[in-house]
CSV table of N, CA and C in Angstrom, one decimal:
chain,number,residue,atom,x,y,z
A,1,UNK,N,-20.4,27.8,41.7
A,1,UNK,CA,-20.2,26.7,41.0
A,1,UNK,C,-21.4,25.8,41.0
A,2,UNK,N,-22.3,26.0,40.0
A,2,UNK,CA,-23.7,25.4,39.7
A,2,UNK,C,-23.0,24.4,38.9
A,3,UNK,N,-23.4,22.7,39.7
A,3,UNK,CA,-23.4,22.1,38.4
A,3,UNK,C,-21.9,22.4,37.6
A,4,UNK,N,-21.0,22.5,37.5
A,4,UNK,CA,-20.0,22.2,36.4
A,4,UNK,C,-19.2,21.0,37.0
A,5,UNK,N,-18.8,20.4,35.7
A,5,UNK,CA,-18.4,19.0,36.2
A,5,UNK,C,-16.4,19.4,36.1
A,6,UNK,N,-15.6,18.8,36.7
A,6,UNK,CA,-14.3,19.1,36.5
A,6,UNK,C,-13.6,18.3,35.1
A,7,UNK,N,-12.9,19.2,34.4
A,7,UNK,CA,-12.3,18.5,33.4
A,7,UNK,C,-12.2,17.1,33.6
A,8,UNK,N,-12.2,16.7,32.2
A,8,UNK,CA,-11.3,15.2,32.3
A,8,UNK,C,-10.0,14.8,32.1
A,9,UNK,N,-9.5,14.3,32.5
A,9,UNK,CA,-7.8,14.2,31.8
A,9,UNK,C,-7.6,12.4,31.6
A,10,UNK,N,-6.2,12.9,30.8
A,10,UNK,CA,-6.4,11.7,30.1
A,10,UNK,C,-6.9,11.2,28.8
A,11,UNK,N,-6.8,9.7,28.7
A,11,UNK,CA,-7.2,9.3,27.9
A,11,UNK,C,-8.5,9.5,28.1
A,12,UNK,N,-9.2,9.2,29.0
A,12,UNK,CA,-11.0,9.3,28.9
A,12,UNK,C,-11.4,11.2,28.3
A,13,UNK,N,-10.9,11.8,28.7
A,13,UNK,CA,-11.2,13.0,27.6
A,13,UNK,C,-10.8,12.8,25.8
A,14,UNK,N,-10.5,12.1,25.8
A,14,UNK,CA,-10.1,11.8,24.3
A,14,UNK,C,-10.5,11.1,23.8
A,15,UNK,N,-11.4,9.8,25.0
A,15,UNK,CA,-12.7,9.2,24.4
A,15,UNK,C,-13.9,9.6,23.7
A,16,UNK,N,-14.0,10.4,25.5
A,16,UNK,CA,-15.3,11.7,24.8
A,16,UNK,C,-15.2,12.4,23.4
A,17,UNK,N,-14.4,12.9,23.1
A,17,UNK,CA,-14.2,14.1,22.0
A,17,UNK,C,-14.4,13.2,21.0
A,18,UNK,N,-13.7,11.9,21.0
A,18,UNK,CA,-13.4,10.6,19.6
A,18,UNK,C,-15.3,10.4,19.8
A,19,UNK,N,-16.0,10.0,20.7
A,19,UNK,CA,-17.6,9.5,20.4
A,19,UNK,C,-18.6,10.5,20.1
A,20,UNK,N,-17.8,11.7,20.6
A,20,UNK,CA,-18.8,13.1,19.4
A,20,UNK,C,-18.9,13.2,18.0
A,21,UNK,N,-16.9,12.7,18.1
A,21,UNK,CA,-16.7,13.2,16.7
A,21,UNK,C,-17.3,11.8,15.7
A,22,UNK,N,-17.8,10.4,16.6
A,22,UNK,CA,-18.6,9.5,15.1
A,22,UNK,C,-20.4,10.0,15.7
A,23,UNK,N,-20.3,10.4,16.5
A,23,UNK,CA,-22.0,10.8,16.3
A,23,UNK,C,-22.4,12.0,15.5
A,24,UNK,N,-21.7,13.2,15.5
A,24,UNK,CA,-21.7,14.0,14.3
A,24,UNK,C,-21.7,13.5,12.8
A,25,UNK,N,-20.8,12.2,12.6
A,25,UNK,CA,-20.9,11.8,11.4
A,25,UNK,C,-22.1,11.3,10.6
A,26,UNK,N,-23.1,11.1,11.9
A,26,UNK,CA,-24.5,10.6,11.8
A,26,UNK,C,-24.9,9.3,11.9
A,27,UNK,N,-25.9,8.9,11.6
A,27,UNK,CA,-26.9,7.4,11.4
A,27,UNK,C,-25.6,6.8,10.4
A,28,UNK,N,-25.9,5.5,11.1
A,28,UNK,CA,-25.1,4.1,10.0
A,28,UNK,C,-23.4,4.7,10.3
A,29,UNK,N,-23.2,5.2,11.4
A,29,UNK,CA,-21.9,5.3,11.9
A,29,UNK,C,-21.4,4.7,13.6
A,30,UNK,N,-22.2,3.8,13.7
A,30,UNK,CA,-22.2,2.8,14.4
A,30,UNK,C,-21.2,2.0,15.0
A,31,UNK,N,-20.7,1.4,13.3
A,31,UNK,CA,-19.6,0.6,13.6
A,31,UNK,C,-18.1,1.7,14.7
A,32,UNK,N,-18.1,3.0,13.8
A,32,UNK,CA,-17.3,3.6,14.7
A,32,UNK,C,-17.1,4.0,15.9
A,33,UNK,N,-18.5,3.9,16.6
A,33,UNK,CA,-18.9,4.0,18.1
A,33,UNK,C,-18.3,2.3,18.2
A,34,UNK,N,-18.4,1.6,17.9
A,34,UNK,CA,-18.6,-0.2,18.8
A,34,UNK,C,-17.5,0.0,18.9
A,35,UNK,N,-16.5,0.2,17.5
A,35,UNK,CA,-14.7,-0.2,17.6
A,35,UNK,C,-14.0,0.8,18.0
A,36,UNK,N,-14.7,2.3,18.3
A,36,UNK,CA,-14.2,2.7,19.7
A,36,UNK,C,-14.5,2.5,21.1
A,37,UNK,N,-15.7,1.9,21.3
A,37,UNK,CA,-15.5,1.1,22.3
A,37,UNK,C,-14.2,0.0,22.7
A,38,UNK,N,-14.2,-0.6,21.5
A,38,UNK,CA,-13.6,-1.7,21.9
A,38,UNK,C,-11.9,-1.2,22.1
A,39,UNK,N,-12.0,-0.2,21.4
A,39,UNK,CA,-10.4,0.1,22.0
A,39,UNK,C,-10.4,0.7,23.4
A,40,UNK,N,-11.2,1.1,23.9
A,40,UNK,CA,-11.1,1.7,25.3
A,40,UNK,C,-11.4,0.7,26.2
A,41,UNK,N,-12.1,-0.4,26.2
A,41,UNK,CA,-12.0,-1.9,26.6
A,41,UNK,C,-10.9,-2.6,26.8
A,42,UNK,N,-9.7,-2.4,25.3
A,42,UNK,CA,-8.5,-2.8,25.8
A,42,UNK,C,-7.5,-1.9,26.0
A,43,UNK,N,-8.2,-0.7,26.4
A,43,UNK,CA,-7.3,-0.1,27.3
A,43,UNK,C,-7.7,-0.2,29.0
A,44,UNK,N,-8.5,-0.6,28.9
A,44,UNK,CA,-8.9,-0.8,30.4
A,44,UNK,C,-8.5,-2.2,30.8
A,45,UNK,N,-8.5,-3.2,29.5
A,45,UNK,CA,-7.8,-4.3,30.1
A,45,UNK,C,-6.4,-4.5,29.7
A,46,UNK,N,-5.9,-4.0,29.0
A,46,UNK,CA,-4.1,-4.0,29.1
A,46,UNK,C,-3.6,-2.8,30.1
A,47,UNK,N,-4.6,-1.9,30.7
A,47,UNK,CA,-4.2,-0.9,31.4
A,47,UNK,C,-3.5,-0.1,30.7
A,48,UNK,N,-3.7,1.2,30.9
A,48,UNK,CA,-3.7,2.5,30.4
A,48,UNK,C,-1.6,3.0,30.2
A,49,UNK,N,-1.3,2.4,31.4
A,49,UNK,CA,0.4,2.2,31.2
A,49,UNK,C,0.5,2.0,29.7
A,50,UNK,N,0.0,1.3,29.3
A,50,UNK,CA,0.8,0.4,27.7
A,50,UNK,C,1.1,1.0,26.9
A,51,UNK,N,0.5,2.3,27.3
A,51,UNK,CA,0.3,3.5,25.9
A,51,UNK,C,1.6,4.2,26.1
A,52,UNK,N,2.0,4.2,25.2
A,52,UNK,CA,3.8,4.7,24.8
A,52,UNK,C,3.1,6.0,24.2
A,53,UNK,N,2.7,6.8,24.6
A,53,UNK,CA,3.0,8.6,23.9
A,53,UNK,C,2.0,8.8,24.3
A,54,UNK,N,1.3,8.9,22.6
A,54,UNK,CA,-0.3,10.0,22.8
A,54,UNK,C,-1.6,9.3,22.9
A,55,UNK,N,-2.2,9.3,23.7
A,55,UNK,CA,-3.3,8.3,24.7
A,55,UNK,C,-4.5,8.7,23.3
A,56,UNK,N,-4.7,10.1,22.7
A,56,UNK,CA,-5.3,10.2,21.4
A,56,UNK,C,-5.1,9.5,20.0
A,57,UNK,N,-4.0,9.6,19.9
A,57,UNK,CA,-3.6,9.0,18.6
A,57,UNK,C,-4.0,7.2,18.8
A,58,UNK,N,-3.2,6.7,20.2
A,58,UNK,CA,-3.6,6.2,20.2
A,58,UNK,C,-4.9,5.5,20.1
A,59,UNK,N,-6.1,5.6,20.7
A,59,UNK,CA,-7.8,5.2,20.7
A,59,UNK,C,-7.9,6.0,18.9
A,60,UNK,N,-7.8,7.0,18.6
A,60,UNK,CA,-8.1,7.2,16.8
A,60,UNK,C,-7.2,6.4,15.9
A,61,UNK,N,-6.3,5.6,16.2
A,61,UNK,CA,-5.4,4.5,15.8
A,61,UNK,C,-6.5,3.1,15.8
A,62,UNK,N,-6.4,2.7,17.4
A,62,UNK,CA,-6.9,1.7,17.5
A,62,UNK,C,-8.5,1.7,17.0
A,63,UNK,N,-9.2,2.5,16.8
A,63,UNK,CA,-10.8,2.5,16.3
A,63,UNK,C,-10.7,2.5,14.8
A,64,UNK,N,-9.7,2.9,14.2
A,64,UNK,CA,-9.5,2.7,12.8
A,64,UNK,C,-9.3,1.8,12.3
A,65,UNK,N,-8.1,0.9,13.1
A,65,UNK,CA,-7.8,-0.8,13.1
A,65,UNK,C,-9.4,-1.4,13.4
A,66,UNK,N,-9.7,-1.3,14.4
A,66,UNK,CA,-10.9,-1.9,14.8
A,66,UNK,C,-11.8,-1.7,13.4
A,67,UNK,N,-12.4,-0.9,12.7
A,67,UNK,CA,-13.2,-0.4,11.7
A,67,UNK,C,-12.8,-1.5,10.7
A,68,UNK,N,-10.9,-1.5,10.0
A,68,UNK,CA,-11.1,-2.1,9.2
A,68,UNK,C,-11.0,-3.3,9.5
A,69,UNK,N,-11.2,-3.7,10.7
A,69,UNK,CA,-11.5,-5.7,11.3
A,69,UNK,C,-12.6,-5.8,10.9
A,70,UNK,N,-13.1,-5.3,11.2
A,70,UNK,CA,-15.0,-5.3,10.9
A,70,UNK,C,-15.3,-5.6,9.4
A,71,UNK,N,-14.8,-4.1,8.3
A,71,UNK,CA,-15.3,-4.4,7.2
A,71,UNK,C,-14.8,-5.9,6.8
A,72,UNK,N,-13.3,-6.0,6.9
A,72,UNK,CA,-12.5,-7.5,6.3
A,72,UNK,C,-13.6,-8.4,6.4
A,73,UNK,N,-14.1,-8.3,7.9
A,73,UNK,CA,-15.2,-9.8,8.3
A,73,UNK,C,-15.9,-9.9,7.3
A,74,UNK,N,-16.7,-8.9,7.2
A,74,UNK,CA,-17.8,-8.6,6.6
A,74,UNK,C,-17.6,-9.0,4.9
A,75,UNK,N,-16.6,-8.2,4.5
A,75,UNK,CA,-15.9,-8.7,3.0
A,75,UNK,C,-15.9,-10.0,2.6
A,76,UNK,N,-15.4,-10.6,3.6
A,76,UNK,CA,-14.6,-11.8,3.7
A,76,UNK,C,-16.4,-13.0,3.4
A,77,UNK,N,-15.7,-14.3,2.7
A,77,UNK,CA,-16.6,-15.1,2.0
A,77,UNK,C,-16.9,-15.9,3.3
A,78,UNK,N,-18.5,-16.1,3.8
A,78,UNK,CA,-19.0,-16.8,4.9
A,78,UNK,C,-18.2,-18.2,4.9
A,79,UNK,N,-17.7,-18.9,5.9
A,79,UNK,CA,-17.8,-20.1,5.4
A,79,UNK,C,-18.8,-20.9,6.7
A,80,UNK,N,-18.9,-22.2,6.0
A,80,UNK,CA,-19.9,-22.8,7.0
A,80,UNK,C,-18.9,-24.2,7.4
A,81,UNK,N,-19.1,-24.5,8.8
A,81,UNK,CA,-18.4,-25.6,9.4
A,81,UNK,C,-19.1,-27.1,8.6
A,82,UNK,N,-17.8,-27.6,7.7
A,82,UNK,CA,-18.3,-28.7,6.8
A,82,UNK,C,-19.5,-29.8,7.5
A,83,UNK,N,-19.7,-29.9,8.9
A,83,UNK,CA,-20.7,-30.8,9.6
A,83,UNK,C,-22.0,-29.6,9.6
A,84,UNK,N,-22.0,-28.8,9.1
A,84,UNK,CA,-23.4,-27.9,9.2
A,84,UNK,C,-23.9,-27.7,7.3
A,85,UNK,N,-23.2,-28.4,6.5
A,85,UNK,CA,-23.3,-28.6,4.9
A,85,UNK,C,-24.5,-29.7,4.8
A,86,UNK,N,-25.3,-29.9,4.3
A,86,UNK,CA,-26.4,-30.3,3.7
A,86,UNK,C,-25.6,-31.3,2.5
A,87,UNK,N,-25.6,-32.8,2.6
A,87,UNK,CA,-25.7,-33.5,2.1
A,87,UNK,C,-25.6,-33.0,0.6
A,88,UNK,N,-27.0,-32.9,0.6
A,88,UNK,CA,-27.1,-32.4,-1.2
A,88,UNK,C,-26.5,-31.2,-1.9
A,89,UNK,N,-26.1,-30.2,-0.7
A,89,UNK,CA,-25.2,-29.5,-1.4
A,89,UNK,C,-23.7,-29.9,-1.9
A,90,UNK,N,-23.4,-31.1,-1.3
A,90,UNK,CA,-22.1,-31.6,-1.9
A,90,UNK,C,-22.0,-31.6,-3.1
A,91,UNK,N,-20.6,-32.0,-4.1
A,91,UNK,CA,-20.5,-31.9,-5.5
A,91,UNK,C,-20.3,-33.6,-5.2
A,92,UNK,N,-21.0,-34.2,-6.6
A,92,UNK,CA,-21.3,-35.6,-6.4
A,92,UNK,C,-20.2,-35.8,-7.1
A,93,UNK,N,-19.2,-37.1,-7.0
A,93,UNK,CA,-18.4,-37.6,-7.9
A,93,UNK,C,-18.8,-39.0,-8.8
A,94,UNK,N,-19.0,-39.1,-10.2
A,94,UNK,CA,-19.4,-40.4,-10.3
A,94,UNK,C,-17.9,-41.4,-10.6
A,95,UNK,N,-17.6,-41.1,-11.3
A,95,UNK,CA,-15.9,-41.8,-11.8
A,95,UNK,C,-15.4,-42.0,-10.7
A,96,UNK,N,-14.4,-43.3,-10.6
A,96,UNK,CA,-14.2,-43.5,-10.0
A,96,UNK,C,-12.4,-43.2,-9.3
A,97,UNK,N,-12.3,-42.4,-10.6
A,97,UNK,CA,-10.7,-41.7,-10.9
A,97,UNK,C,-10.9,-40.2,-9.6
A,98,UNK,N,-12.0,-39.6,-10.0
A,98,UNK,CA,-12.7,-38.6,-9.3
A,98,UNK,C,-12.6,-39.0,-8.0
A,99,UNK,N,-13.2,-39.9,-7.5
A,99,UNK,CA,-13.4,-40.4,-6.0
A,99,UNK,C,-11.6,-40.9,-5.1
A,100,UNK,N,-11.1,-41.6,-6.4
A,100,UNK,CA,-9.6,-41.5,-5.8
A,100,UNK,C,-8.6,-40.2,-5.8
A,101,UNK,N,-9.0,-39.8,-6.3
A,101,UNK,CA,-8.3,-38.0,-6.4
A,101,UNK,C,-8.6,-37.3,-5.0
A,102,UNK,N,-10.0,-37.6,-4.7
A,102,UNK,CA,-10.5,-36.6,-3.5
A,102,UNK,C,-10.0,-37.5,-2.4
A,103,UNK,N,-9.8,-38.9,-2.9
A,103,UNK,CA,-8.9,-39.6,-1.7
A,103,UNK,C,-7.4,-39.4,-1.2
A,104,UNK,N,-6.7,-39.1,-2.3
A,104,UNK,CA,-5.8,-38.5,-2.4
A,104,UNK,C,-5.5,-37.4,-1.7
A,105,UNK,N,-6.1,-36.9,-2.3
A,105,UNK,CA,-5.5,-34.9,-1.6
A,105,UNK,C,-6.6,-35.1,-0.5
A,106,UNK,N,-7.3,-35.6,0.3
A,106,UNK,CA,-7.6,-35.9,1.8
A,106,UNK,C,-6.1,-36.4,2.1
A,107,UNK,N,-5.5,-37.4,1.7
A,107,UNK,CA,-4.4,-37.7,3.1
A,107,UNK,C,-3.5,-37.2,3.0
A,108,UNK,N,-3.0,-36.7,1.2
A,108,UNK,CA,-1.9,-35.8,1.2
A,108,UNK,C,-2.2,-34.3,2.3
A,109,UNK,N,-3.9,-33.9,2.6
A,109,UNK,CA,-3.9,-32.7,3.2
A,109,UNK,C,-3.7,-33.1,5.1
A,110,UNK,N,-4.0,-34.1,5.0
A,110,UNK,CA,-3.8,-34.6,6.4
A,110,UNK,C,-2.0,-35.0,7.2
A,111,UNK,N,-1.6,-35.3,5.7
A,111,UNK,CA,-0.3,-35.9,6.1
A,111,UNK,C,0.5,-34.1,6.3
A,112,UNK,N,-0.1,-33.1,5.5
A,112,UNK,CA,0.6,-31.9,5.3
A,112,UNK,C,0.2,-31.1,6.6
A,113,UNK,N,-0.6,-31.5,7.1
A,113,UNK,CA,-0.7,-31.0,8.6
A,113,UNK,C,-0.3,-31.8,9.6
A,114,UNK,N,0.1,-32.8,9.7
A,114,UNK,CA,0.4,-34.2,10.6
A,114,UNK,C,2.2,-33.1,10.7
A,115,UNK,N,3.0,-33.0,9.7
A,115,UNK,CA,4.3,-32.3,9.6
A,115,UNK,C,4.2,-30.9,10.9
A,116,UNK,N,2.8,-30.0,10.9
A,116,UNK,CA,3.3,-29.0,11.6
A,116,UNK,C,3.3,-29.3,12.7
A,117,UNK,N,3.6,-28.4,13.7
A,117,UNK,CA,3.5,-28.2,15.0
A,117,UNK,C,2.0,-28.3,15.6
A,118,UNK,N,1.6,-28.6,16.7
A,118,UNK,CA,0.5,-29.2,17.1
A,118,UNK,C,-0.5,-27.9,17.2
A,119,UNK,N,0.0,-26.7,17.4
A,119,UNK,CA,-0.5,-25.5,17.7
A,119,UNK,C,-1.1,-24.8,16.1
A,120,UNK,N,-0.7,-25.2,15.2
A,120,UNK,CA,-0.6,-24.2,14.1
A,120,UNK,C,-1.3,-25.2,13.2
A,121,UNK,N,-1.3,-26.7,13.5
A,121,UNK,CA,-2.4,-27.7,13.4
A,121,UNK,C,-3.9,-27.3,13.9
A,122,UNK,N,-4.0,-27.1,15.4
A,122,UNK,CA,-5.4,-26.1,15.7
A,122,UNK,C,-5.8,-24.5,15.0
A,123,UNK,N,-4.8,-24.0,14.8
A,123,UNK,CA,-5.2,-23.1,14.4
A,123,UNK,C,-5.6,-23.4,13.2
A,124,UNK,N,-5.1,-23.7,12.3
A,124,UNK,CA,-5.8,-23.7,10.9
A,124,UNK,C,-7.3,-24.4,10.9
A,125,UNK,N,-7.3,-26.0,11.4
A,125,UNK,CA,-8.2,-26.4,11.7
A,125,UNK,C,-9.8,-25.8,12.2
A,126,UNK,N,-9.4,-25.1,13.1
A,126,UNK,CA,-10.2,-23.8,14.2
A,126,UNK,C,-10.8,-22.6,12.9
A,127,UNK,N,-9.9,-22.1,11.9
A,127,UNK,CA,-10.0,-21.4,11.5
A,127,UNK,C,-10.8,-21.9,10.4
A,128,UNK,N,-10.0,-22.7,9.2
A,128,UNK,CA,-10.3,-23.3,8.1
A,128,UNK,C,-11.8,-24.2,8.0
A,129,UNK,N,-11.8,-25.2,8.8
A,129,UNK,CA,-12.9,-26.6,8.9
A,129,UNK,C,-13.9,-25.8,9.8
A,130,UNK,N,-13.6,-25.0,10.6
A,130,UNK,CA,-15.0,-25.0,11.8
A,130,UNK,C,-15.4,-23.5,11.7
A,131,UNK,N,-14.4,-22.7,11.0
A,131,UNK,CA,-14.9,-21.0,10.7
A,131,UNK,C,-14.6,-20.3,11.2
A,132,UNK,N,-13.9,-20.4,12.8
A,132,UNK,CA,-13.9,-19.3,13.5
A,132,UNK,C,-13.0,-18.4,13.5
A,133,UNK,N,-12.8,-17.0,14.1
A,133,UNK,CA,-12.3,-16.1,13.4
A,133,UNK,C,-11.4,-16.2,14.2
A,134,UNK,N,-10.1,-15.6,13.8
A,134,UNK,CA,-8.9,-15.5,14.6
A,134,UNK,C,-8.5,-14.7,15.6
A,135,UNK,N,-9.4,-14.0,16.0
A,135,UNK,CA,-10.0,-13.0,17.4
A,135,UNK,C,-10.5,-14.4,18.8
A,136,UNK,N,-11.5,-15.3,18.3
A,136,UNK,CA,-11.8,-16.5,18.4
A,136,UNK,C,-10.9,-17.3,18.8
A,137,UNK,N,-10.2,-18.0,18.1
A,137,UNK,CA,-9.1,-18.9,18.1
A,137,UNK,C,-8.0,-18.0,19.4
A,138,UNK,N,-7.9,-17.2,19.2
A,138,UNK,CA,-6.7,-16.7,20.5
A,138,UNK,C,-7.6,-16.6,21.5
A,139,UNK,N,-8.3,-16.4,21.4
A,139,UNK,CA,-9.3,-16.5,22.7
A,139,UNK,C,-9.4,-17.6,23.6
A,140,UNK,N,-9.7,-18.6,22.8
A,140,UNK,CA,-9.8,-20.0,22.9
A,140,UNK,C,-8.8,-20.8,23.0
A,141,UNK,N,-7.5,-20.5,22.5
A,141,UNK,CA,-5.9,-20.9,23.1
A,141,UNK,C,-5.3,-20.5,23.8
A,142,UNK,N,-5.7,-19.0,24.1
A,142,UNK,CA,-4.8,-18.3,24.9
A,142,UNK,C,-3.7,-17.6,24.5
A,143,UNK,N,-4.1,-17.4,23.0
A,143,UNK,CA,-2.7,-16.9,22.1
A,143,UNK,C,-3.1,-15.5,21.8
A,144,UNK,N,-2.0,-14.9,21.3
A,144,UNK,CA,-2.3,-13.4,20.5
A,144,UNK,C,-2.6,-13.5,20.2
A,145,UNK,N,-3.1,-12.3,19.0
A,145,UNK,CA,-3.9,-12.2,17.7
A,145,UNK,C,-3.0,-12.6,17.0
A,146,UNK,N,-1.8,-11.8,17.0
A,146,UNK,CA,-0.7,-11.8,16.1
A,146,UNK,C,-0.2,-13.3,15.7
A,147,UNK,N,0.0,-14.0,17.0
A,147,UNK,CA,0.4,-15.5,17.4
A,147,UNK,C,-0.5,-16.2,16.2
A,148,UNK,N,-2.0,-15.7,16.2
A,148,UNK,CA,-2.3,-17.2,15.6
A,148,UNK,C,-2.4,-16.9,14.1
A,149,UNK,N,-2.4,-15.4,13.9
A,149,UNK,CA,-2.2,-15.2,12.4
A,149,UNK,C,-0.8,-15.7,12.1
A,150,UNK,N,0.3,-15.9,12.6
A,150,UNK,CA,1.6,-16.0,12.1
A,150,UNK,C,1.9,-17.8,12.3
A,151,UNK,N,1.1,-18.2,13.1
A,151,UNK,CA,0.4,-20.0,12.8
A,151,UNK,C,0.1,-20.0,11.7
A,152,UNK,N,-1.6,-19.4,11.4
A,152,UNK,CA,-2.1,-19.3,10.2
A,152,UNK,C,-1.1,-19.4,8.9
A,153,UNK,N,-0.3,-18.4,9.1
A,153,UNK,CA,0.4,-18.2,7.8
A,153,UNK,C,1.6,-18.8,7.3
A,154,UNK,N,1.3,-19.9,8.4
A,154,UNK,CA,2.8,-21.1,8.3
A,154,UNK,C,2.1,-22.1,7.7
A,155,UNK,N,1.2,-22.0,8.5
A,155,UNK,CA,0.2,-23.6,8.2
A,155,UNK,C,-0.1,-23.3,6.3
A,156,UNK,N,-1.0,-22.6,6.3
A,156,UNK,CA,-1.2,-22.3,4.7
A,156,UNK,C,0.1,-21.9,3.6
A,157,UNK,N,1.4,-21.6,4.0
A,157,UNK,CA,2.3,-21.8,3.2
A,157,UNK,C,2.3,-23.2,3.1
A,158,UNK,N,2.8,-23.6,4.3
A,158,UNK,CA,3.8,-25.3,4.4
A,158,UNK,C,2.2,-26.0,3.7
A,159,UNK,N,0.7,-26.2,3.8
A,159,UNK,CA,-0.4,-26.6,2.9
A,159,UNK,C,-0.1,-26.5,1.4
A,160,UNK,N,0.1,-25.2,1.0
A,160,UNK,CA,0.1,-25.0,-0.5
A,160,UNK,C,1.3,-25.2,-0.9
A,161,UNK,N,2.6,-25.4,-0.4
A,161,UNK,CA,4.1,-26.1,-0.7
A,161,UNK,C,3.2,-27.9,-0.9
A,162,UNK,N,3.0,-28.2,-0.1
A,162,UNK,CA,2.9,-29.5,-0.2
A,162,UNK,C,1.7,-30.2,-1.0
A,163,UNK,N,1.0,-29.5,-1.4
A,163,UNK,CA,-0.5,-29.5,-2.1
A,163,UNK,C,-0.2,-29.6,-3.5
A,164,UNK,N,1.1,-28.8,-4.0
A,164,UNK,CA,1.2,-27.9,-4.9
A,164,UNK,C,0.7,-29.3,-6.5
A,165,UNK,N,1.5,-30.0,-6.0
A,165,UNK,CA,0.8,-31.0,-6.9
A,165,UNK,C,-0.3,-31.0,-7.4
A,166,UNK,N,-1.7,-30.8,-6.6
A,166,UNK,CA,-3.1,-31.6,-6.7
A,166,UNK,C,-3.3,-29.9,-7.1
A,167,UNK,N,-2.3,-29.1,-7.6
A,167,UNK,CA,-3.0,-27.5,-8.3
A,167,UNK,C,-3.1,-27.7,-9.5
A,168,UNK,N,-4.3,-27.2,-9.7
A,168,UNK,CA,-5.2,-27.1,-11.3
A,168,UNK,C,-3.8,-26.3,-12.6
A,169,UNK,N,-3.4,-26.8,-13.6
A,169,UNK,CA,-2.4,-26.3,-14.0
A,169,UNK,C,-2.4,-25.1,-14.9
């Protein structure tokens, strides 16, 4: 017995075979190496128990989710935290009908979040005003992923219920 290493079992043999199988795919296949990393990351921190069946399916599950988190980001329109905007890129209002409108839908938008819940108030806020991503935001509250998207998606209903007025017709 020169040198041979003993099988792996387990999920970590199923790592292995999943990081051959994105390095065969070649150059600019990257992203598939990181986001299978990152699923074997949270399998090491939710511990390996969690996995209900196939320890495969699962990590080629979770690295596909992972992949399309990435492109979404990437898709997805930059935004910049309104205190990092340049003055002069603002849209100037001269009328003065203009300046009370934008006064308006400021407190109507404030009063429409004053209604939620204090948590789903940060999240939007966290998400919307300052950019951060909702990977971020649970991080940062201590909430699921799931948790803060299902904030998210209360906050921007009960927003555009209550907005619906100040919509272009």
């Amino acid at each position: 017995m020169t040198g041979s290493r003993p099988p792996r079992k387990g999920w970590l043999a199923h790592y292995g075979e999943l990081v051959s199988a994105w390095r065969r795919k070649g150059p600019g296949e990257d992203d598939g190496e990181d986001a299978l990393q990152d699923s074997a990351l949270g399998l090491l921190e939710n511990g390996v128990a969690a996995i209900q069946g196939n320890p495969r399916a699962y990590l080629a599950r979770s690295t596909r989710n992972g992949l399309i988190d990435r492109h979404r980001r990437r898709a997805k329109l930059a935004v910049l935290p309104i205190d990092e905007v340049d003055e002069t890129d603002l849209p100037r209002t001269d009328s003065p009908e203009s300046t009370l409108y934008a006064q308006e839908l400021a407190g109507a938008l404030m009063a429409a979040l004053e209604e939620l819940p204090l948590k789903c108030q940060q999240v939007y806020v966290h998400h919307r005003l300052e950019g951060r991503t909702q990977a971020e935001i649970a991080d940062h509250m201590g909430l699921s992923r799931s948790m803060v998207e299902k904030y998210m998606q209360r906050a921007v209903r009960h927003i555009a219920e209550r907005l619906q007025a100040y919509a272009p017709h």
